[in-house]
Each structure stands twice: as structure tokens, then as C-alpha cells.
């Protein structure tokens, strides 16, 4: 046990005899980093899930090291105090909403880049670091971390917890494809290290991958070792309007198979395109008569280290899209391309401003997108609801903004949508996670044997059940 651990161990012992938990926490992180009462601002009480109410914790602590996180968890475990780890609070599933009367471990002070290893193409970072901060640090070395889930203020710890994805997943995969190793603290206070600066490993259970996507229910991540890539200097963005969403969805496999290796391959329905371009005051140069014909758009971004190769790929892509039925093909100038990609990344905020009652992120096999979208439209119509959306067409991740104010009607509709998705070989969430918002559907629709195994894993990591006890699985 470290000196800090020994000190807190003594504090815990005293606390069992009646000392105040806050005093024990203050001894670990300093009195100024323990927040209670009016010092707990609203930001600590919610994430960005549209359908989940905010909840106020009893206490927020802001540790600055893995040793402090370990000590805090020892106190919490001794008192069976429910714990929610929090980064930027940008999640969409309710996993960062605290338990009423519980403890929030805010990782905002653990926000450093510990190392950029140029030779091994690796970054070692703390969990409170944001994607924007990491991007700035890697750019200075001509490198990039390729996971962009749509909100650059999101934290790396939160990305690991939810296995965040984003538009570039079609080329680079999601967070779990980019995390080589972790430092994490178990609820008992034990600190473990998994993986490292390694391209591969075949040594025992892969605890790195088990922790990724566990939504704060197994351990608190205090450090992540991330894979980096050379930052290509040349990009081109192509926008192709189509008459129907079905035509767009059916074009996607052909683009993937063409060999142009898109960095981004997104579908955007006509309503969503109109909303995001209007909200961002973005004129893409698409004539009104084309907009009136187009029910959906395909957005494709290419990248390359060589300008000539990029030009060839762009020309090939344009010809292919025309053959596949595109009304027109536009190669967007750099400023318009950047603004459209940014607007697409912020589609959630556009949907929220438009009054959406929920956002879902189902994932289906890529070839099943047309069938799922047709089923989703029929289900929404039958329930007197509206669904609009966009999605990562290259990897089958369908994002739908749901407009239905009645909670019971919306719940019944969502269950049908998720069930239809799973019958097509898909899953409830492609990147936002289950959290609290989708837990009911997850537990109802997932094989009971799978749920039982997950519960046994949860117990092995967290015997007192203190980490996010009402997230993902019932405690």
C-alpha cells in the first residue's frame, strides 16, 4: 500500500467508528477538491441524454492521480457509497448521471498528455484530456488520433468507457481498435495495468478490451495508451444527393468495395440536411431544384498523402456515384467541406434544438441499412411519431432523432425499433452505450445467459457493487 493508501486506510478505519466521510475524502484530495451542497454545480448532475433527468450527488471529488483515485475508491467501497466516474459529461446514454446521494469522481484535473512517442506512434494520456487537446498535441508531431465521435470536448476517459466511434470508424474503427493499454483502478482500490505500447498480445485474458465499453461499471480508467497515425496532408469531400434514402443505402457497399478507402462515409436524410445547413447558415451551392428532388445525401471524405492519388480517387468516386443514381456530384471546396463535416458532427445539437425527445444509435450489418430504415419509418408512422436522421453508413451505425412526446408511446416504439434491429443481426447501440437510457430494452431483448455472465463479471470486478450500480445492469 502506498503512503497515501495507508493514510486513507487509517481514515477509513476511523470513519467506520463515526468520522465524517467528507473528512476522509479531504485528507486524500485536499479540502478544496471535495464539493458538497451548493458547490456542486448542475454540470455534475447530468450528461446529454435527452430522456434522462438530472440527479444530484451527495459529493464530488476531484482527484489528481491514480493513487488518489485508489484512495477515494477505498473509502467509497468501505461505506458502499455508489460511485460515478465523470469526464466531460458529453455522453448520450445517461451513464454519467450520478446516483442520488452518491459520489462523483470527476477526472477533470487528470487532463495531461503524458507522452507522445513518435517512434512507436503512441500517445499516453490521462482520462480528463479532451479530444481537442489531444488533436492539438498530436498535430505538432504530424500525427493524429483518428476517433472523432462528434464532440471534440469529450474526454478520452469517457470515450474509453463508451467505446466511442464516430464518422471515421469506417476507415479506422472505434475506440477499442485504438487503445493499446490502460491503467485502471478497481473499486477495491487496486491499480492494474493492461496492455502497453504493443501492436499485439496473446498473454492471458484481454482486460483492456473488457474495460473498454463497460460504461464505468468495472473500473475507473486513469491512463490510456493510444495508437496514433500519420496525419495525411490532402483531403477531398464529395457530396452526392439521391432521390431516396434507399438509393443512398444501396450505394454504400459499392463505395466501400471500390477501393477508394473513404475516411468518412455518411448518409444524411433530406430533413436533417436542411436542418443542419440552416442552423449553421451553410450554403453548399446545391441548386434549389436539386434540393427539392433529393430525399437523402451521401457524404464521402477521402484522404491521401499524395495529391495526385487523391485526385484520381475523387474522379473515380464521382463516376461511381453517378452510375449508382446520384442526381449530381459535388466536390466541395475546403471551407464548405469542413463546415459541413462539423455540422454533421453536431447533428445531435441540431436535433435537440429542434425538440427531439430521444436519439438512438442502432447498428445493423451495412447491407441491412435499407431494410432497417424502411422498417423504422413504418414503426414510427404506426405510432404517430417522426424519425429523422443520419448515420455512419460505412459501418451500419444508424442515428435517428425521435419526435414523440408521450413517454409510453415512445417507449413502445423504441422497443419495436430495437427488436427489429436485432432481428436483422444488429445491436441496440453502436457507439453511445446503453447507460440508463436504454438499459430496459437491453435487459429485455438480450439473451438471459449473456446478461447473467455480465453480472458475474461485474461482481468479480466490483464485489460491493459501487461502480455505476444502475447503469447497464441492475445491481
Coordinates of C-alpha atoms in Angstrom, one line a residue:
X1 CA 0.0 0.0 0.0
X2 CA 1.3 3.5 -0.8
X3 CA 1.8 6.1 1.8
X4 CA -1.4 7.8 0.6
X5 CA -3.2 4.4 0.7
X6 CA -2.0 3.8 4.2
X7 CA -3.2 7.2 5.3
X8 CA -6.6 6.7 3.8
X9 CA -6.8 3.2 5.2
X10 CA -6.4 4.8 8.6
X11 CA -9.1 7.3 7.7
X12 CA -11.5 4.6 6.6
X13 CA -10.9 2.8 9.9
X14 CA -11.7 5.9 11.8
X15 CA -14.7 6.7 9.6
X16 CA -16.2 3.3 10.4
X17 CA -16.1 4.4 14.0
X18 CA -18.2 7.5 13.1
X19 CA -15.8 10.0 11.5
X20 CA -17.2 12.0 8.5
X21 CA -16.7 10.6 5.0
X22 CA -16.0 14.1 3.7
X23 CA -13.1 14.4 6.1
X24 CA -11.7 11.2 4.8
X25 CA -12.0 12.4 1.2
X26 CA -10.5 15.8 2.0
X27 CA -7.5 14.0 3.5
X28 CA -7.0 12.3 0.2
X29 CA -7.5 15.1 -2.4
X30 CA -7.5 18.2 -0.3
X31 CA -10.5 20.0 1.2
X32 CA -10.8 22.3 -1.9
X33 CA -11.3 19.3 -4.2
X34 CA -14.3 17.9 -2.2
X35 CA -17.6 19.6 -3.3
X36 CA -20.9 19.3 -1.4
X37 CA -24.1 21.3 -1.2
X38 CA -24.2 24.5 -3.3
X39 CA -20.7 23.9 -4.5
X40 CA -22.0 21.0 -6.7
X41 CA -23.0 22.8 -9.9
X42 CA -25.6 21.5 -12.3
X43 CA -22.9 20.3 -14.7
X44 CA -22.1 17.4 -12.3
X45 CA -25.8 16.3 -12.2
X46 CA -26.4 15.2 -15.8
X47 CA -24.9 14.2 -19.2
X48 CA -26.5 14.9 -22.6
X49 CA -29.1 12.1 -22.6
X50 CA -32.4 13.7 -23.7
X51 CA -34.7 11.3 -21.9
X52 CA -32.9 11.0 -18.5
X53 CA -33.5 13.6 -15.7
X54 CA -30.6 15.1 -13.8
X55 CA -29.7 13.7 -10.4
X56 CA -27.7 15.4 -7.6
X57 CA -24.9 13.5 -5.9
X58 CA -24.0 14.0 -2.3
X59 CA -20.4 14.7 -3.1
X60 CA -18.0 15.4 -5.9
X61 CA -14.3 14.7 -5.5
X62 CA -11.6 15.8 -8.0
X63 CA -8.5 13.6 -7.7
X64 CA -5.3 14.4 -9.5
X65 CA -3.6 11.0 -9.7
X66 CA -4.3 7.2 -9.8
X67 CA -3.2 7.0 -6.2
X68 CA -5.8 9.5 -5.2
X69 CA -8.5 7.7 -7.2
X70 CA -7.4 4.4 -5.5
X71 CA -7.7 6.0 -2.1
X72 CA -11.1 7.6 -2.8
X73 CA -12.4 4.2 -4.0
X74 CA -11.2 2.5 -0.8
X75 CA -13.3 5.0 1.2
X76 CA -16.3 4.5 -1.0
X77 CA -16.1 0.7 -1.0
X78 CA -15.8 0.6 2.8
X79 CA -19.0 2.6 3.0
X80 CA -20.7 1.0 0.0
X81 CA -21.1 4.5 -1.5
X82 CA -22.2 4.4 -5.1
X83 CA -19.6 6.0 -7.4
X84 CA -19.9 7.6 -10.9
X85 CA -16.8 8.5 -12.8
X86 CA -17.1 11.6 -14.9
X87 CA -15.2 13.2 -17.7
X88 CA -16.7 15.9 -19.8
X89 CA -20.3 14.7 -19.4
X90 CA -20.9 14.7 -23.1
X91 CA -22.4 11.1 -23.2
X92 CA -25.8 10.4 -24.6
X93 CA -27.0 7.4 -22.6
X94 CA -27.2 8.6 -19.0
X95 CA -24.1 6.7 -17.9
X96 CA -22.5 9.8 -16.4
X97 CA -25.6 10.8 -14.4
X98 CA -24.8 10.2 -10.7
X99 CA -26.7 8.2 -8.2
X100 CA -28.8 10.4 -5.8
X101 CA -26.8 10.7 -2.6
X102 CA -23.8 9.1 -4.3
X103 CA -20.3 10.2 -5.1
X104 CA -19.0 11.6 -8.4
X105 CA -15.3 11.1 -9.1
X106 CA -14.6 14.0 -11.6
X107 CA -11.5 13.4 -13.6
X108 CA -11.2 17.0 -14.9
X109 CA -7.9 17.6 -13.1
X110 CA -6.3 14.5 -14.7
X111 CA -6.1 16.1 -18.1
X112 CA -2.5 15.8 -19.3
X113 CA -0.7 14.3 -22.3
X114 CA 1.9 12.2 -20.5
X115 CA 3.8 11.2 -23.6
X116 CA 3.8 11.4 -27.4
X117 CA 6.0 8.5 -28.6
X118 CA 6.8 9.4 -32.2
X119 CA 8.8 6.3 -32.9
X120 CA 6.1 3.9 -31.7
X121 CA 3.2 6.1 -32.9
X122 CA 1.7 6.1 -29.4
X123 CA 0.2 8.7 -27.0
X124 CA -0.1 8.1 -23.3
X125 CA -2.9 10.3 -21.8
X126 CA -4.9 10.9 -18.7
X127 CA -8.7 10.4 -18.8
X128 CA -9.7 14.0 -18.4
X129 CA -7.9 15.1 -21.6
X130 CA -10.3 16.2 -24.3
X131 CA -10.1 15.1 -28.0
X132 CA -9.5 18.7 -29.0
X133 CA -6.4 18.9 -26.7
X134 CA -5.1 15.6 -27.9
X135 CA -5.5 16.7 -31.5
X136 CA -3.5 19.8 -30.9
X137 CA -0.7 17.8 -29.2
X138 CA -0.5 15.2 -32.0
X139 CA -0.7 17.7 -34.8
X140 CA 2.6 19.2 -33.7
X141 CA 4.2 15.9 -34.5
X142 CA 2.4 15.3 -37.8
X143 CA 0.3 12.5 -36.2
X144 CA -3.4 12.1 -35.4
X145 CA -5.7 10.1 -33.2
X146 CA -8.5 9.1 -35.5
X147 CA -11.5 8.7 -33.3
X148 CA -13.9 11.6 -33.7
X149 CA -17.3 10.8 -32.1
X150 CA -18.8 14.2 -33.0
X151 CA -17.9 16.2 -29.9
X152 CA -14.2 17.3 -29.5
X153 CA -14.8 18.4 -26.0
X154 CA -15.4 14.8 -25.0
X155 CA -12.8 13.3 -22.7
X156 CA -10.6 10.3 -23.5
X157 CA -11.8 8.5 -20.4
X158 CA -15.4 8.9 -21.5
X159 CA -14.5 7.7 -25.0
X160 CA -13.0 4.5 -23.5
X161 CA -15.9 3.9 -21.1
X162 CA -18.4 4.0 -24.0
X163 CA -16.2 2.7 -26.8
X164 CA -16.9 5.9 -28.7
X165 CA -16.9 5.7 -32.5
X166 CA -17.8 8.5 -35.0
X167 CA -17.6 9.2 -38.7
X168 CA -14.1 8.0 -39.2
X169 CA -14.9 4.5 -37.9
X170 CA -15.4 3.2 -41.5
X171 CA -11.6 3.5 -42.0
X172 CA -10.1 3.4 -38.6
X173 CA -12.5 1.6 -36.4
X174 CA -13.8 2.7 -33.0
X175 CA -12.1 3.4 -29.6
X176 CA -11.4 -0.3 -28.9
X177 CA -9.4 -0.5 -32.1
X178 CA -7.1 2.3 -31.0
X179 CA -6.5 1.6 -27.3
X180 CA -3.3 -0.4 -26.7
X181 CA -3.3 -0.4 -22.9
X182 CA -4.9 1.0 -19.8
X183 CA -4.1 1.9 -16.2
X184 CA -7.3 1.4 -14.2
X185 CA -8.4 1.4 -10.6
X186 CA -10.7 -1.3 -9.3
X187 CA -13.5 -0.4 -6.9
X188 CA -11.4 -2.1 -4.1
X189 CA -8.6 0.4 -4.8
X190 CA -6.3 -1.9 -6.6
X191 CA -4.4 -0.4 -9.5
X192 CA -4.0 -2.6 -12.6
X193 CA -2.1 -2.1 -15.9
X194 CA -3.2 -3.8 -19.1
X195 CA -1.5 -4.0 -22.5
X196 CA 1.1 -1.4 -23.4
X197 CA 3.0 0.0 -26.4
X198 CA 2.4 -3.2 -28.2
X199 CA 1.0 -4.0 -31.6
X200 CA -0.3 -7.3 -30.4
X201 CA -0.5 -9.6 -27.4
X202 CA -1.6 -13.2 -26.6
X203 CA -1.0 -13.2 -22.9
X204 CA -4.0 -14.1 -20.8
X205 CA -7.4 -12.5 -20.8
X206 CA -7.6 -9.2 -22.7
X207 CA -8.6 -7.0 -19.8
X208 CA -8.1 -3.9 -21.9
X209 CA -10.9 -4.8 -24.2
X210 CA -13.2 -5.9 -21.3
X211 CA -12.9 -2.5 -19.6
X212 CA -13.4 -0.6 -22.9
X213 CA -17.2 0.0 -23.3
X214 CA -18.0 -1.1 -19.8
X215 CA -19.5 2.4 -19.0
X216 CA -17.8 2.9 -15.7
X217 CA -19.2 -0.3 -14.2
X218 CA -16.0 -2.3 -13.8
X219 CA -13.1 0.1 -13.1
X220 CA -12.1 3.8 -13.3
X221 CA -9.6 4.4 -16.1
X222 CA -6.7 6.7 -15.0
X223 CA -4.5 6.4 -18.1
X224 CA -4.8 5.2 -21.7
X225 CA -2.1 4.3 -24.2
X226 CA -3.5 5.2 -27.7
X227 CA -2.5 4.2 -31.2
X228 CA -1.5 7.2 -33.5
X229 CA -1.3 7.5 -37.2
X230 CA 0.5 9.8 -39.7
X231 CA -1.7 12.8 -40.5
X232 CA -2.4 12.8 -44.3
X233 CA -1.9 16.3 -45.8
X234 CA -4.6 16.0 -48.5
X235 CA -8.4 15.6 -48.3
X236 CA -11.3 15.9 -50.6
X237 CA -15.0 15.9 -49.7
X238 CA -17.8 14.7 -52.1
X239 CA -21.5 15.4 -51.6
X240 CA -24.0 13.4 -53.7
X241 CA -27.8 14.0 -53.5
X242 CA -30.0 11.0 -54.2
X243 CA -33.8 10.7 -54.8
X244 CA -34.3 8.3 -51.9
X245 CA -32.6 7.1 -48.7
X246 CA -32.8 3.6 -50.1
X247 CA -30.7 4.6 -53.1
X248 CA -28.1 6.1 -50.7
X249 CA -28.0 3.0 -48.6
X250 CA -27.7 0.7 -51.6
X251 CA -24.8 2.8 -52.9
X252 CA -22.7 2.4 -49.7
X253 CA -21.4 -1.2 -50.3
X254 CA -20.3 -0.2 -53.8
X255 CA -18.3 2.7 -52.5
X256 CA -16.7 0.5 -49.8
X257 CA -15.8 -2.1 -52.4
X258 CA -14.5 0.4 -54.9
X259 CA -11.0 0.6 -53.3
X260 CA -11.1 4.4 -52.6
X261 CA -11.0 3.7 -48.8
X262 CA -13.2 6.6 -47.6
X263 CA -12.3 8.3 -44.4
X264 CA -15.9 9.3 -43.9
X265 CA -19.0 7.7 -45.5
X266 CA -22.2 9.2 -44.1
X267 CA -25.8 9.2 -45.1
X268 CA -28.0 12.3 -44.2
X269 CA -31.7 12.4 -44.9
X270 CA -33.2 15.5 -46.6
X271 CA -34.8 16.8 -43.4
X272 CA -31.6 16.6 -41.4
X273 CA -29.5 18.1 -44.2
X274 CA -31.9 21.0 -44.3
X275 CA -31.8 21.4 -40.5
X276 CA -28.0 21.3 -40.1
X277 CA -27.3 23.6 -43.1
X278 CA -29.9 26.1 -41.9
X279 CA -28.7 26.1 -38.3
X280 CA -25.1 26.6 -39.4
X281 CA -26.1 29.1 -42.2
X282 CA -24.2 26.9 -44.6
X283 CA -24.6 27.3 -48.4
X284 CA -23.2 24.3 -50.2
X285 CA -24.0 25.5 -53.7
X286 CA -26.7 22.9 -54.3
X287 CA -29.4 24.4 -56.5
X288 CA -33.0 24.6 -55.2
X289 CA -34.3 22.3 -57.9
X290 CA -31.8 19.6 -56.8
X291 CA -32.7 20.1 -53.1
X292 CA -36.4 19.6 -54.0
X293 CA -35.6 16.3 -55.7
X294 CA -33.2 14.9 -53.0
X295 CA -34.6 12.9 -50.1
X296 CA -31.1 11.9 -49.0
X297 CA -27.4 12.7 -49.4
X298 CA -24.2 10.7 -49.3
X299 CA -21.2 12.5 -47.8
X300 CA -17.8 11.0 -48.6
X301 CA -14.4 12.3 -47.5
X302 CA -11.2 10.9 -48.9
X303 CA -7.6 11.5 -47.7
X304 CA -4.2 10.7 -49.0
X305 CA -0.6 11.5 -48.6
X306 CA -0.3 12.4 -52.3
X307 CA -2.4 15.0 -54.1
X308 CA -2.3 13.1 -57.5
X309 CA -3.6 9.9 -55.9
X310 CA -6.4 11.9 -54.2
X311 CA -7.5 13.5 -57.5
X312 CA -7.6 10.0 -59.1
X313 CA -9.7 8.6 -56.3
X314 CA -12.1 11.6 -56.3
X315 CA -12.6 11.3 -60.0
X316 CA -13.3 7.5 -59.7
X317 CA -15.7 8.1 -56.8
X318 CA -17.6 10.8 -58.8
X319 CA -18.1 8.4 -61.7
X320 CA -19.2 5.6 -59.5
X321 CA -21.8 7.7 -57.6
X322 CA -23.2 8.9 -60.9
X323 CA -23.6 5.3 -62.1
X324 CA -25.3 4.5 -58.8
X325 CA -28.0 7.1 -59.4
X326 CA -26.8 10.3 -57.8
X327 CA -28.7 13.3 -59.0
X328 CA -25.5 15.3 -59.1
X329 CA -22.0 15.0 -57.6
X330 CA -20.3 18.0 -55.9
X331 CA -16.7 18.2 -54.8
X332 CA -16.9 20.7 -52.0
X333 CA -14.3 23.5 -51.5
X334 CA -12.2 23.1 -48.3
X335 CA -14.1 25.7 -46.2
X336 CA -17.6 24.3 -47.1
X337 CA -16.4 20.8 -46.6
X338 CA -15.0 21.5 -43.1
X339 CA -18.2 23.3 -42.1
X340 CA -20.5 20.5 -43.4
X341 CA -18.5 17.9 -41.6
X342 CA -18.6 19.9 -38.4
X343 CA -22.3 20.5 -38.9
X344 CA -22.9 16.7 -39.4
X345 CA -20.8 16.0 -36.2
X346 CA -23.1 18.4 -34.3
X347 CA -26.3 16.9 -35.7
X348 CA -27.3 15.9 -32.1
X349 CA -27.4 19.5 -31.1
X350 CA -29.4 20.4 -34.1
X351 CA -31.9 17.6 -33.2
X352 CA -32.0 18.7 -29.6
X353 CA -32.7 22.3 -30.7
X354 CA -35.5 21.1 -33.0
X355 CA -37.2 19.4 -30.0
X356 CA -36.3 15.8 -30.4
X357 CA -37.3 13.6 -27.5
X358 CA -34.7 11.0 -27.9
X359 CA -31.7 10.0 -30.0
X360 CA -30.9 6.3 -30.8
X361 CA -27.8 4.9 -32.4
X362 CA -28.7 1.3 -33.5
X363 CA -26.2 -0.6 -35.6
X364 CA -27.0 -3.2 -38.3
X365 CA -25.0 -5.0 -40.9
X366 CA -24.2 -2.5 -43.6
X367 CA -26.2 -4.3 -46.2
X368 CA -29.3 -4.2 -43.9
X369 CA -29.5 -0.4 -43.7
X370 CA -32.2 0.0 -46.4
X371 CA -34.4 -2.6 -44.8
X372 CA -34.0 -1.2 -41.3
X373 CA -34.7 2.3 -42.4
X374 CA -37.9 1.2 -44.2
X375 CA -39.0 -0.7 -41.0
X376 CA -38.1 2.2 -38.8
X377 CA -40.3 4.6 -41.0
X378 CA -43.2 2.1 -40.8
X379 CA -42.9 1.7 -37.0
X380 CA -42.7 5.5 -36.5
X381 CA -45.8 6.1 -38.7
X382 CA -47.8 3.4 -36.9
X383 CA -47.0 5.1 -33.5
X384 CA -47.9 8.6 -34.8
X385 CA -44.2 9.6 -34.4
X386 CA -41.5 11.0 -36.6
X387 CA -37.9 9.8 -37.0
X388 CA -35.2 11.6 -39.0
X389 CA -31.6 11.0 -39.1
X390 CA -28.2 10.4 -40.5
X391 CA -25.6 7.8 -39.8
X392 CA -22.2 6.2 -40.4
X393 CA -23.3 4.3 -43.5
X394 CA -20.0 2.7 -43.9
X395 CA -20.3 0.7 -40.7
X396 CA -24.1 0.3 -40.4
X397 CA -24.5 2.8 -37.5
X398 CA -27.9 4.4 -37.9
X399 CA -28.6 7.6 -35.8
X400 CA -32.3 8.5 -35.5
X401 CA -33.8 11.6 -33.9
X402 CA -37.2 10.5 -32.4
X403 CA -40.0 13.0 -32.1
X404 CA -42.8 11.6 -29.8
X405 CA -43.7 13.5 -26.6
X406 CA -45.7 10.7 -25.0
X407 CA -43.3 8.6 -22.9
X408 CA -45.4 5.4 -23.1
X409 CA -45.9 5.6 -26.9
X410 CA -42.2 6.5 -27.4
X411 CA -41.1 3.6 -25.1
X412 CA -43.2 1.1 -27.1
X413 CA -41.9 2.4 -30.4
X414 CA -38.3 2.3 -29.3
X415 CA -38.7 -1.3 -28.2
X416 CA -40.0 -2.2 -31.6
X417 CA -37.2 -0.4 -33.3
X418 CA -34.6 -2.2 -31.2
X419 CA -36.2 -5.5 -31.7
X420 CA -36.3 -5.0 -35.4
X421 CA -32.7 -4.0 -35.4
X422 CA -31.7 -7.2 -33.6
X423 CA -33.7 -9.4 -35.9
X424 CA -31.6 -8.0 -38.7
X425 CA -28.4 -9.1 -36.9
X426 CA -27.8 -5.7 -35.3
X427 CA -27.5 -4.3 -31.8
X428 CA -29.2 -1.6 -29.7
X429 CA -26.2 0.7 -29.6
X430 CA -23.3 1.2 -32.0
X431 CA -21.4 3.9 -30.0
X432 CA -23.4 5.8 -27.4
X433 CA -23.7 2.9 -25.0
X434 CA -26.6 1.5 -23.0
X435 CA -26.3 3.6 -19.8
X436 CA -29.6 4.1 -18.1
X437 CA -31.5 5.4 -21.1
X438 CA -31.5 2.0 -23.0
X439 CA -31.0 -0.4 -20.1
X440 CA -34.6 -1.6 -20.0
X441 CA -34.5 -2.6 -23.7
X442 CA -31.1 -4.2 -23.3
X443 CA -32.2 -6.4 -20.4
X444 CA -35.5 -7.4 -22.1
X445 CA -34.0 -8.2 -25.5
X446 CA -30.6 -9.7 -24.7
X447 CA -30.1 -13.4 -24.2
X448 CA -30.5 -14.1 -20.4
X449 CA -27.4 -16.2 -20.3
X450 CA -25.4 -13.3 -21.7
X451 CA -26.8 -11.0 -19.0
X452 CA -26.0 -13.5 -16.3
X453 CA -22.4 -13.8 -17.4
X454 CA -22.1 -10.0 -17.5
X455 CA -23.4 -9.8 -13.9
X456 CA -20.8 -12.4 -12.8
X457 CA -18.1 -10.3 -14.4
X458 CA -19.4 -7.2 -12.7
X459 CA -19.3 -9.0 -9.3
X460 CA -15.7 -10.2 -9.9
X461 CA -14.5 -6.6 -10.6
X462 CA -16.9 -4.9 -8.1
X463 CA -17.9 -7.1 -5.2
X464 CA -19.6 -4.4 -3.3
X465 CA -21.5 -3.2 -6.5
X466 CA -20.5 0.5 -6.0
X467 CA -19.5 1.5 -9.6
X468 CA -22.4 2.9 -11.6
X469 CA -24.8 0.3 -10.0
X470 CA -27.9 1.3 -12.0
X471 CA -26.1 1.6 -15.4
X472 CA -26.1 -1.2 -17.9
X473 CA -27.1 -3.9 -15.4
X474 CA -29.3 -3.9 -12.4
X475 CA -27.2 -4.2 -9.2

